[in-house]
mmCIF file of C-alpha atoms and ligand atoms in Angstrom:
data_model
loop_
_atom_site.group_PDB
_atom_site.id
_atom_site.type_symbol
_atom_site.label_atom_id
_atom_site.label_comp_id
_atom_site.label_asym_id
_atom_site.label_seq_id
_atom_site.Cartn_x
_atom_site.Cartn_y
_atom_site.Cartn_z
ATOM 1 C CA MET A 296 18.349 -2.546 36.601
ATOM 2 C CA GLU A 297 16.396 -3.812 38.755
ATOM 3 C CA GLN A 298 14.944 -7.670 39.684
ATOM 4 C CA THR A 299 12.706 -9.013 41.841
ATOM 5 C CA THR A 300 13.141 -12.400 42.658
ATOM 6 C CA GLN A 301 10.056 -14.006 43.037
ATOM 7 C CA GLN A 302 9.588 -16.246 40.252
ATOM 8 C CA ALA A 303 7.370 -16.880 37.498
ATOM 9 C CA LYS A 304 6.706 -18.180 33.975
ATOM 10 C CA LEU A 305 5.529 -17.553 30.722
ATOM 11 C CA ILE A 306 3.846 -21.318 29.521
ATOM 12 C CA LEU A 307 2.843 -21.481 25.950
ATOM 13 C CA GLU A 308 -0.580 -23.825 24.394
ATOM 14 C CA ASP A 309 2.172 -25.495 22.946
ATOM 15 C CA GLY A 310 4.016 -26.803 26.444
ATOM 16 C CA ALA A 311 6.980 -23.708 25.454
ATOM 17 C CA VAL A 312 8.461 -22.891 28.708
ATOM 18 C CA PHE A 313 10.529 -19.005 29.251
ATOM 19 C CA GLU A 314 11.086 -18.691 32.779
ATOM 20 C CA GLY A 315 11.997 -15.364 34.153
ATOM 21 C CA TYR A 316 10.974 -13.391 37.502
ATOM 22 C CA ALA A 317 7.987 -11.436 38.456
ATOM 23 C CA PHE A 318 7.541 -7.326 38.746
ATOM 24 C CA GLY A 319 4.202 -5.239 38.651
ATOM 25 C CA ALA A 320 1.883 -7.299 40.218
ATOM 26 C CA ILE A 321 1.950 -11.090 41.313
ATOM 27 C CA LYS A 322 -1.597 -12.352 39.465
ATOM 28 C CA PRO A 323 -1.580 -15.099 37.565
ATOM 29 C CA VAL A 324 -3.480 -14.657 34.099
ATOM 30 C CA SER A 325 -4.309 -16.085 31.077
ATOM 31 C CA GLY A 326 -4.376 -14.159 26.841
ATOM 32 C CA GLY A 327 -3.055 -14.071 23.775
ATOM 33 C CA VAL A 328 1.272 -13.236 23.893
ATOM 34 C CA VAL A 329 1.747 -10.810 21.382
ATOM 35 C CA PHE A 330 4.544 -8.806 20.709
ATOM 36 C CA ASN A 331 5.463 -5.163 19.165
ATOM 37 C CA THR A 332 8.842 -4.459 18.173
ATOM 38 C CA GLY A 333 8.415 -0.533 18.596
ATOM 39 C CA MET A 334 11.334 0.297 21.336
ATOM 40 C CA VAL A 335 9.109 2.224 22.979
ATOM 41 C CA GLY A 336 5.746 3.682 23.975
ATOM 42 C CA TYR A 337 5.323 1.889 26.329
ATOM 43 C CA PRO A 338 2.942 4.274 28.088
ATOM 44 C CA GLU A 339 1.019 4.226 25.265
ATOM 45 C CA SER A 340 0.884 1.016 24.264
ATOM 46 C CA LEU A 341 -0.402 -0.491 27.520
ATOM 47 C CA THR A 342 -3.261 2.235 27.652
ATOM 48 C CA ASP A 343 -4.024 0.793 24.263
ATOM 49 C CA SER A 344 -8.109 -1.035 24.416
ATOM 50 C CA SER A 345 -6.596 -2.868 21.768
ATOM 51 C CA TYR A 346 -4.267 -5.135 23.298
ATOM 52 C CA ARG A 347 -7.112 -5.557 26.104
ATOM 53 C CA GLY A 348 -6.982 -10.100 26.351
ATOM 54 C CA GLN A 349 -3.733 -10.489 25.481
ATOM 55 C CA LEU A 350 -0.378 -10.455 27.505
ATOM 56 C CA LEU A 351 2.374 -8.457 25.239
ATOM 57 C CA THR A 352 6.057 -8.550 25.308
ATOM 58 C CA MET A 353 8.146 -5.979 24.153
ATOM 59 C CA THR A 354 10.812 -7.517 22.247
ATOM 60 C CA TYR A 355 12.675 -4.349 22.350
ATOM 61 C CA PRO A 356 15.518 -5.478 25.880
ATOM 62 C CA LEU A 357 15.003 -2.375 27.916
ATOM 63 C CA MET A 358 11.636 -1.218 29.211
ATOM 64 C CA GLY A 359 10.773 1.918 31.948
ATOM 65 C CA ASN A 360 14.406 3.848 31.600
ATOM 66 C CA TYR A 361 11.928 7.003 31.036
ATOM 67 C CA GLY A 362 9.855 5.746 33.956
ATOM 68 C CA VAL A 363 5.575 6.966 33.469
ATOM 69 C CA PRO A 364 4.658 10.186 32.999
ATOM 70 C CA ASN A 365 2.049 12.586 35.317
ATOM 71 C CA GLU A 366 -1.557 11.576 34.929
ATOM 72 C CA GLU A 367 -2.780 15.532 33.835
ATOM 73 C CA ARG A 368 -5.711 15.383 31.551
ATOM 74 C CA ASP A 369 -6.120 17.748 28.449
ATOM 75 C CA GLU A 370 -9.228 20.610 28.186
ATOM 76 C CA TYR A 371 -11.397 17.611 27.640
ATOM 77 C CA GLY A 372 -11.147 15.709 30.020
ATOM 78 C CA LEU A 373 -8.633 13.480 28.380
ATOM 79 C CA MET A 374 -5.330 11.322 29.335
ATOM 80 C CA LYS A 375 -2.497 13.840 27.536
ATOM 81 C CA TYR A 376 -0.125 11.127 27.423
ATOM 82 C CA PHE A 377 -2.307 7.358 27.559
ATOM 83 C CA GLU A 378 -4.549 6.381 25.522
ATOM 84 C CA SER A 379 -7.347 5.176 27.969
ATOM 85 C CA ASP A 380 -7.795 5.320 31.341
ATOM 86 C CA ARG A 381 -6.094 2.360 32.444
ATOM 87 C CA ILE A 382 -3.855 -0.306 31.569
ATOM 88 C CA GLN A 383 -5.394 -2.414 29.027
ATOM 89 C CA ALA A 384 -2.987 -5.190 28.374
ATOM 90 C CA GLU A 385 -3.437 -8.042 30.555
ATOM 91 C CA ALA A 386 -0.030 -8.231 31.291
ATOM 92 C CA LEU A 387 3.915 -7.450 29.983
ATOM 93 C CA ILE A 388 6.707 -9.454 29.311
ATOM 94 C CA VAL A 389 10.393 -7.846 29.550
ATOM 95 C CA SER A 390 13.946 -8.904 29.001
ATOM 96 C CA GLU A 391 14.536 -6.219 31.202
ATOM 97 C CA TRP A 392 12.821 -3.291 33.494
ATOM 98 C CA SER A 393 14.598 -0.584 33.937
ATOM 99 C CA GLU A 394 14.299 1.184 37.979
ATOM 100 C CA ASN A 395 15.576 3.880 37.695
ATOM 101 C CA TYR A 396 13.769 5.757 35.129
ATOM 102 C CA SER A 397 14.963 9.814 33.645
ATOM 103 C CA HIS A 398 12.930 11.963 32.059
ATOM 104 C CA TRP A 399 11.101 14.457 32.764
ATOM 105 C CA ASN A 400 7.713 13.572 32.870
ATOM 106 C CA GLY A 401 9.114 10.666 34.781
ATOM 107 C CA LYS A 402 6.651 10.403 37.224
ATOM 108 C CA LYS A 403 6.704 6.582 38.645
ATOM 109 C CA SER A 404 8.320 3.386 37.878
ATOM 110 C CA LEU A 405 6.780 0.373 34.569
ATOM 111 C CA SER A 406 6.341 -1.788 38.320
ATOM 112 C CA ASP A 407 5.515 0.790 40.877
ATOM 113 C CA TRP A 408 2.518 2.453 37.871
ATOM 114 C CA LEU A 409 1.585 -2.256 37.088
ATOM 115 C CA LYS A 410 1.036 -2.486 40.808
ATOM 116 C CA GLU A 411 -0.741 0.387 41.294
ATOM 117 C CA GLN A 412 -2.992 -0.904 38.245
ATOM 118 C CA ASN A 413 -2.494 -4.628 38.943
ATOM 119 C CA ILE A 414 -0.900 -5.682 35.563
ATOM 120 C CA PRO A 415 1.602 -7.678 36.001
ATOM 121 C CA GLY A 416 5.014 -8.442 34.341
ATOM 122 C CA LEU A 417 7.238 -11.109 33.643
ATOM 123 C CA SER A 418 11.017 -9.902 33.398
ATOM 124 C CA GLY A 419 13.889 -11.748 32.252
ATOM 125 C CA ILE A 420 12.974 -14.216 29.573
ATOM 126 C CA ASP A 421 14.340 -13.763 26.021
ATOM 127 C CA THR A 422 12.111 -12.257 24.573
ATOM 128 C CA ARG A 423 14.064 -13.202 21.155
ATOM 129 C CA ALA A 424 13.682 -16.487 21.219
ATOM 130 C CA LEU A 425 9.526 -16.147 22.320
ATOM 131 C CA THR A 426 8.895 -14.079 19.337
ATOM 132 C CA LYS A 427 10.821 -16.107 16.881
ATOM 133 C CA ARG A 428 8.473 -19.194 18.067
ATOM 134 C CA LEU A 429 5.376 -16.811 17.874
ATOM 135 C CA ARG A 430 6.865 -15.761 14.323
ATOM 136 C CA GLU A 431 7.072 -20.010 13.210
ATOM 137 C CA ARG A 432 4.256 -21.598 15.392
ATOM 138 C CA GLY A 433 1.498 -18.409 15.218
ATOM 139 C CA VAL A 434 0.073 -16.490 17.768
ATOM 140 C CA MET A 435 -0.813 -18.594 20.534
ATOM 141 C CA LEU A 436 -2.404 -18.423 23.685
ATOM 142 C CA GLY A 437 -0.200 -18.367 27.290
ATOM 143 C CA LYS A 438 -0.668 -17.701 31.370
ATOM 144 C CA ILE A 439 1.587 -16.671 33.592
ATOM 145 C CA VAL A 440 2.399 -19.007 36.716
ATOM 146 C CA TYR A 441 4.272 -18.616 39.600
ATOM 147 C CA ASP A 442 3.930 -21.602 41.834
ATOM 148 C CA ASP A 443 0.775 -23.884 40.671
ATOM 149 C CA ASP A 444 1.025 -24.413 36.746
ATOM 150 C CA ASN A 445 -1.989 -24.724 37.454
ATOM 151 C CA ALA A 446 -3.398 -21.067 38.902
ATOM 152 C CA VAL A 447 -5.304 -19.908 35.500
ATOM 153 C CA GLU A 448 -7.060 -22.112 32.276
ATOM 154 C CA PHE A 449 -5.553 -21.010 28.944
ATOM 155 C CA VAL A 450 -8.288 -18.360 27.926
ATOM 156 C CA ASP A 451 -8.799 -16.285 24.169
ATOM 157 C CA HIS A 452 -9.917 -13.785 25.659
ATOM 158 C CA ASP A 453 -10.407 -12.840 21.242
ATOM 159 C CA LEU A 454 -13.806 -15.448 21.616
ATOM 160 C CA ARG A 455 -15.128 -12.962 23.846
ATOM 161 C CA ASN A 456 -16.937 -9.256 22.479
ATOM 162 C CA LEU A 457 -14.315 -7.524 24.523
ATOM 163 C CA ALA A 458 -15.042 -3.842 21.765
ATOM 164 C CA ALA A 459 -18.292 -4.419 23.660
ATOM 165 C CA GLU A 460 -16.670 -4.364 27.006
ATOM 166 C CA ILE A 461 -14.614 -1.556 26.548
ATOM 167 C CA SER A 462 -16.912 1.078 25.219
ATOM 168 C CA VAL A 463 -18.840 3.824 26.597
ATOM 169 C CA LYS A 464 -22.291 3.399 27.630
ATOM 170 C CA GLU A 465 -22.975 6.520 26.745
ATOM 171 C CA PRO A 466 -22.720 8.981 24.161
ATOM 172 C CA ILE A 467 -20.353 11.557 24.856
ATOM 173 C CA THR A 468 -19.626 14.828 23.334
ATOM 174 C CA TYR A 469 -16.805 16.588 23.388
ATOM 175 C CA GLY A 470 -15.440 20.553 21.907
ATOM 176 C CA ASN A 471 -17.748 22.180 19.705
ATOM 177 C CA GLY A 472 -16.403 22.682 16.188
ATOM 178 C CA SER A 473 -18.150 22.856 13.393
ATOM 179 C CA LYS A 474 -18.581 20.028 12.177
ATOM 180 C CA ARG A 475 -20.541 17.188 14.027
ATOM 181 C CA VAL A 476 -18.556 13.011 13.668
ATOM 182 C CA THR A 477 -19.675 10.539 15.893
ATOM 183 C CA ILE A 478 -16.945 8.534 16.537
ATOM 184 C CA VAL A 479 -18.080 4.719 16.593
ATOM 185 C CA ASP A 480 -16.305 3.508 20.555
ATOM 186 C CA CYS A 481 -15.115 -0.085 20.477
ATOM 187 C CA GLY A 482 -11.985 1.035 22.634
ATOM 188 C CA VAL A 483 -11.190 4.175 20.862
ATOM 189 C CA LYS A 484 -7.316 6.098 21.185
ATOM 190 C CA ASN A 485 -8.015 8.957 23.159
ATOM 191 C CA ASN A 486 -4.375 10.690 20.396
ATOM 192 C CA ILE A 487 -7.935 9.694 17.613
ATOM 193 C CA ILE A 488 -10.591 11.763 19.380
ATOM 194 C CA ARG A 489 -7.460 14.876 19.639
ATOM 195 C CA ALA A 490 -7.255 14.306 15.872
ATOM 196 C CA LEU A 491 -10.549 14.517 15.917
ATOM 197 C CA LEU A 492 -11.323 18.144 17.989
ATOM 198 C CA GLN A 493 -7.658 19.251 16.869
ATOM 199 C CA ARG A 494 -9.837 19.770 13.482
ATOM 200 C CA ASP A 495 -12.372 21.954 14.535
ATOM 201 C CA ILE A 496 -15.673 19.000 14.931
ATOM 202 C CA THR A 497 -17.562 18.277 18.007
ATOM 203 C CA VAL A 498 -16.924 14.537 18.517
ATOM 204 C CA ILE A 499 -19.705 12.163 19.811
ATOM 205 C CA ARG A 500 -18.688 9.366 21.625
ATOM 206 C CA CYS A 501 -21.260 6.543 21.103
ATOM 207 C CA PRO A 502 -21.183 3.555 22.533
ATOM 208 C CA TRP A 503 -20.110 1.079 19.481
ATOM 209 C CA ASN A 504 -23.559 -0.870 19.190
ATOM 210 C CA TYR A 505 -26.033 2.871 18.674
ATOM 211 C CA ASP A 506 -27.179 3.851 16.317
ATOM 212 C CA PHE A 507 -25.132 6.416 15.510
ATOM 213 C CA LEU A 508 -27.653 6.960 12.469
ATOM 214 C CA LYS A 509 -29.177 9.606 13.785
ATOM 215 C CA GLU A 510 -27.543 11.777 15.546
ATOM 216 C CA ASN A 511 -27.435 12.706 11.882
ATOM 217 C CA PRO A 512 -23.671 12.941 11.895
ATOM 218 C CA ASP A 513 -21.484 15.285 8.659
ATOM 219 C CA GLY A 514 -19.103 12.564 9.594
ATOM 220 C CA ILE A 515 -18.557 8.622 10.577
ATOM 221 C CA LEU A 516 -15.443 7.370 12.635
ATOM 222 C CA ILE A 517 -15.544 3.401 13.473
ATOM 223 C CA SER A 518 -12.489 2.984 16.184
ATOM 224 C CA ASN A 519 -9.341 0.810 16.612
ATOM 225 C CA GLY A 520 -10.676 -1.868 19.632
ATOM 226 C CA PRO A 521 -9.500 -4.544 20.849
ATOM 227 C CA GLY A 522 -10.456 -8.463 19.201
ATOM 228 C CA ASP A 523 -11.893 -10.418 16.370
ATOM 229 C CA PRO A 524 -13.578 -7.910 14.623
ATOM 230 C CA LYS A 525 -16.566 -10.264 13.707
ATOM 231 C CA THR A 526 -17.380 -10.273 17.383
ATOM 232 C CA CYS A 527 -18.858 -6.964 16.846
ATOM 233 C CA GLY A 528 -22.278 -7.841 14.207
ATOM 234 C CA GLU A 529 -24.202 -4.934 15.468
ATOM 235 C CA THR A 530 -21.652 -2.385 14.979
ATOM 236 C CA ILE A 531 -21.375 -4.211 11.440
ATOM 237 C CA ALA A 532 -25.190 -3.934 11.009
ATOM 238 C CA ASN A 533 -24.843 -0.344 11.619
ATOM 239 C CA VAL A 534 -22.334 0.392 10.355
ATOM 240 C CA ARG A 535 -23.484 -1.203 6.594
ATOM 241 C CA ARG A 536 -27.028 0.334 6.545
ATOM 242 C CA ALA A 537 -24.628 4.406 6.905
ATOM 243 C CA LEU A 538 -23.194 2.670 3.381
ATOM 244 C CA LYS A 539 -26.044 3.614 1.819
ATOM 245 C CA ASN A 540 -25.829 6.597 2.142
ATOM 246 C CA HIS A 541 -22.631 9.400 1.931
ATOM 247 C CA THR A 542 -21.901 10.903 4.889
ATOM 248 C CA PRO A 543 -18.220 10.121 5.090
ATOM 249 C CA ILE A 544 -16.830 7.791 6.921
ATOM 250 C CA LEU A 545 -13.192 7.124 8.342
ATOM 251 C CA GLY A 546 -12.373 3.245 9.833
ATOM 252 C CA ILE A 547 -9.398 2.476 12.371
ATOM 253 C CA CYS A 548 -8.208 -0.477 12.275
ATOM 254 C CA LEU A 549 -10.596 -2.372 14.267
ATOM 255 C CA GLY A 550 -13.371 -0.144 12.643
ATOM 256 C CA SER A 551 -11.443 -0.603 8.942
ATOM 257 C CA GLN A 552 -12.416 -4.479 9.902
ATOM 258 C CA ILE A 553 -15.764 -3.541 10.684
ATOM 259 C CA LEU A 554 -15.947 -1.282 7.497
ATOM 260 C CA GLY A 555 -14.916 -4.080 5.138
ATOM 261 C CA LEU A 556 -17.668 -6.595 6.681
ATOM 262 C CA ALA A 557 -20.609 -4.316 6.113
ATOM 263 C CA ALA A 558 -18.811 -3.378 2.914
ATOM 264 C CA GLY A 559 -18.526 -7.255 2.009
ATOM 265 C CA ALA A 560 -15.599 -8.199 2.108
ATOM 266 C CA ASP A 561 -14.013 -10.852 4.906
ATOM 267 C CA THR A 562 -11.613 -11.043 7.929
ATOM 268 C CA TYR A 563 -9.058 -13.595 8.608
ATOM 269 C CA LYS A 564 -6.404 -13.686 11.720
ATOM 270 C CA LEU A 565 -3.043 -13.171 10.317
ATOM 271 C CA LYS A 566 0.346 -15.497 11.550
ATOM 272 C CA TYR A 567 1.438 -13.176 14.180
ATOM 273 C CA GLY A 568 -0.300 -9.948 13.697
ATOM 274 C CA HIS A 569 1.903 -6.632 12.915
ATOM 275 C CA ARG A 570 2.665 -4.468 16.425
ATOM 276 C CA SER A 571 5.323 -2.004 16.104
ATOM 277 C CA HIS A 572 5.959 1.927 14.669
ATOM 278 C CA ASN A 573 7.808 0.535 11.347
ATOM 279 C CA GLN A 574 5.483 -1.354 9.073
ATOM 280 C CA PRO A 575 5.632 -0.679 4.895
ATOM 281 C CA CYS A 576 2.763 0.179 3.742
ATOM 282 C CA VAL A 577 2.287 0.855 0.115
ATOM 283 C CA GLU A 578 -0.730 2.671 -0.834
ATOM 284 C CA THR A 579 -2.164 1.184 -4.475
ATOM 285 C CA GLY A 580 -2.382 3.689 -7.282
ATOM 286 C CA THR A 581 0.577 5.978 -6.163
ATOM 287 C CA LYS A 582 3.205 3.378 -5.514
ATOM 288 C CA ARG A 583 4.377 5.454 -2.360
ATOM 289 C CA CYS A 584 5.526 3.984 1.009
ATOM 290 C CA TYR A 585 4.317 5.683 4.578
ATOM 291 C CA ILE A 586 6.153 4.645 7.503
ATOM 292 C CA THR A 587 3.206 3.571 9.631
ATOM 293 C CA VAL A 588 1.780 2.721 13.954
ATOM 294 C CA GLN A 589 0.037 -0.839 13.877
ATOM 295 C CA ASN A 590 -1.496 -3.009 15.757
ATOM 296 C CA HIS A 591 -3.351 -5.659 14.765
ATOM 297 C CA GLY A 592 -3.830 -9.327 14.711
ATOM 298 C CA TYR A 593 -6.886 -9.684 12.050
ATOM 299 C CA ALA A 594 -6.640 -8.748 8.272
ATOM 300 C CA VAL A 595 -9.133 -7.705 6.029
ATOM 301 C CA ASP A 596 -9.753 -9.821 3.085
ATOM 302 C CA ALA A 597 -10.559 -7.653 0.148
ATOM 303 C CA ASP A 598 -10.561 -10.061 -2.146
ATOM 304 C CA PRO A 599 -14.732 -10.343 -1.542
ATOM 305 C CA LEU A 600 -15.135 -6.956 -1.604
ATOM 306 C CA PRO A 601 -17.732 -5.099 -4.184
ATOM 307 C CA GLU A 602 -16.445 -3.556 -7.278
ATOM 308 C CA ASP A 603 -17.437 0.296 -6.253
ATOM 309 C CA TRP A 604 -14.312 -0.981 -3.655
ATOM 310 C CA ARG A 605 -10.807 -0.956 -3.873
ATOM 311 C CA GLN A 606 -8.317 -2.321 -1.788
ATOM 312 C CA TRP A 607 -6.012 1.311 -0.007
ATOM 313 C CA PHE A 608 -2.318 0.660 0.678
ATOM 314 C CA TYR A 609 -0.771 -3.734 1.828
ATOM 315 C CA ASN A 610 1.983 -3.977 3.569
ATOM 316 C CA ASP A 611 5.207 -3.716 2.227
ATOM 317 C CA ASN A 612 5.974 -6.959 4.433
ATOM 318 C CA ASP A 613 3.685 -9.806 3.898
ATOM 319 C CA LYS A 614 1.408 -8.044 1.230
ATOM 320 C CA THR A 615 -1.719 -8.480 3.360
ATOM 321 C CA ASN A 616 -4.263 -5.741 3.070
ATOM 322 C CA GLU A 617 -3.888 -2.336 4.794
ATOM 323 C CA GLY A 618 -6.879 -0.094 4.044
ATOM 324 C CA ILE A 619 -10.124 -0.350 2.056
ATOM 325 C CA ILE A 620 -11.029 2.520 -0.026
ATOM 326 C CA HIS A 621 -14.223 3.559 -1.786
ATOM 327 C CA ILE A 622 -13.837 4.411 -6.257
ATOM 328 C CA SER A 623 -16.865 6.942 -5.632
ATOM 329 C CA LYS A 624 -18.707 7.809 -1.935
ATOM 330 C CA PRO A 625 -16.403 9.389 0.361
ATOM 331 C CA PHE A 626 -15.105 5.358 2.632
ATOM 332 C CA PHE A 627 -12.094 4.389 3.900
ATOM 333 C CA GLY A 628 -9.885 2.744 6.160
ATOM 334 C CA ALA A 629 -7.438 2.350 7.386
ATOM 335 C CA GLN A 630 -5.804 -1.227 8.924
ATOM 336 C CA PHE A 631 -2.463 1.159 10.338
ATOM 337 C CA HIS A 632 -3.180 4.332 12.556
ATOM 338 C CA PRO A 633 -3.088 8.088 11.617
ATOM 339 C CA GLU A 634 -2.873 8.890 15.424
ATOM 340 C CA ALA A 635 0.804 7.358 15.767
ATOM 341 C CA SER A 636 0.546 7.120 19.518
ATOM 342 C CA PRO A 637 3.091 5.407 19.628
ATOM 343 C CA GLY A 638 4.725 6.408 17.231
ATOM 344 C CA PRO A 639 5.458 8.440 13.448
ATOM 345 C CA ASP A 640 2.984 10.657 12.121
ATOM 346 C CA ASP A 641 3.499 10.705 8.431
ATOM 347 C CA THR A 642 0.255 9.154 7.805
ATOM 348 C CA GLU A 643 -2.417 11.990 9.593
ATOM 349 C CA PHE A 644 -3.004 13.578 6.492
ATOM 350 C CA ILE A 645 -5.909 10.944 7.081
ATOM 351 C CA PHE A 646 -7.397 13.053 8.952
ATOM 352 C CA ASP A 647 -7.123 15.820 6.864
ATOM 353 C CA MET A 648 -8.550 14.217 4.008
ATOM 354 C CA PHE A 649 -11.484 12.852 6.268
ATOM 355 C CA LEU A 650 -12.371 16.098 7.133
ATOM 356 C CA ARG A 651 -12.227 17.825 3.557
ATOM 357 C CA ALA A 652 -14.926 14.678 2.494
ATOM 358 C CA MET A 653 -16.590 16.796 4.879
ATOM 359 C CA SER A 654 -17.029 20.140 3.143
HETATM 360 N N1 LIG B 722 -6.042 -1.492 16.325
HETATM 361 C C1 LIG B 722 -7.067 -2.383 16.206
HETATM 362 O O1 LIG B 722 -7.585 -1.566 16.169
HETATM 363 C C2 LIG B 722 -7.080 -3.870 16.632
HETATM 364 C C3 LIG B 722 -8.117 -4.583 15.464
HETATM 365 C C4 LIG B 722 -8.031 -6.067 15.386
HETATM 366 N N2 LIG B 722 -8.182 -6.427 17.612
HETATM 367 C C5 LIG B 722 -6.920 -6.953 15.069
HETATM 368 O O2 LIG B 722 -5.990 -7.385 16.632
HETATM 369 O O3 LIG B 722 -6.342 -6.467 14.401
#
């Protein structure tokens, strides 16, 4: 492992200071500090739009050891090894990073990638102590600074409509499958698009506030995305209109929250969120427990849902809602990520359920 000698620090909203060393770009930044307990997957997580506006702490102590993959695109023009075209997190906080990466597809070091994308890294941090603090006090705003503690103010990016910033501006069509699905793009991960394309579906990726019903789709997928779901008012209104019909709707993560809000549920911010590859989710009824991939800070309060909806999954750690389902219409939302990337794909069957609902 190599460390630069430039000192840098993380200052939390509550005044706590964690001193370490800079790597990647040198740039003072601020945002919500979150932690992910996955052991691998930094290329996918950093490019997952749902991390936009966040300072991502990886609790696994060694990062960068397999480098950063190549930038190849698939036949649809989607990057094969990343979840979007650029790093979306504001910064990366680690204990150690490895300059000497080794992997068949490792093309550059983590630090070089961060530099190239103008994203700061902070190493030499006791990420265990930081995570314990966030777990005890709840997620907090933080900033990474160098010589001047006041180089940036604390900023809560979630107050903005981040989904609008990241969404496509015009509809884009992918593939030529027999069913047509509109993806409401609030920051969609490439692997969600791919999961549909692999199932003989034409994907129409629409802006977050697009009137997708005019496309007369066979199915509607509301994507994952950054920020507070309540900032996506126009999407919620469009989904509410779609609930009057019978066209299948699948919500994933932010999409499940938007589906919930459209159906009459509420959403709230969790104390410290779920970000890992091993979150246990129990299916209501079957009591079957799935190991799921997660990255969310908000959750659905399913209690206010009308009687024709029910809780589909709950988290076995903290018993919070992890999915909702309509009792007779083909409407369902998963708070976790059935497309995995990174992490296990045990819940990929949800895409098959969506496909069956369309036939
Ligand atoms: N992965 C996601 O879609 C995240 C949804 C939402 N921004 C949250 O943090 O809860």
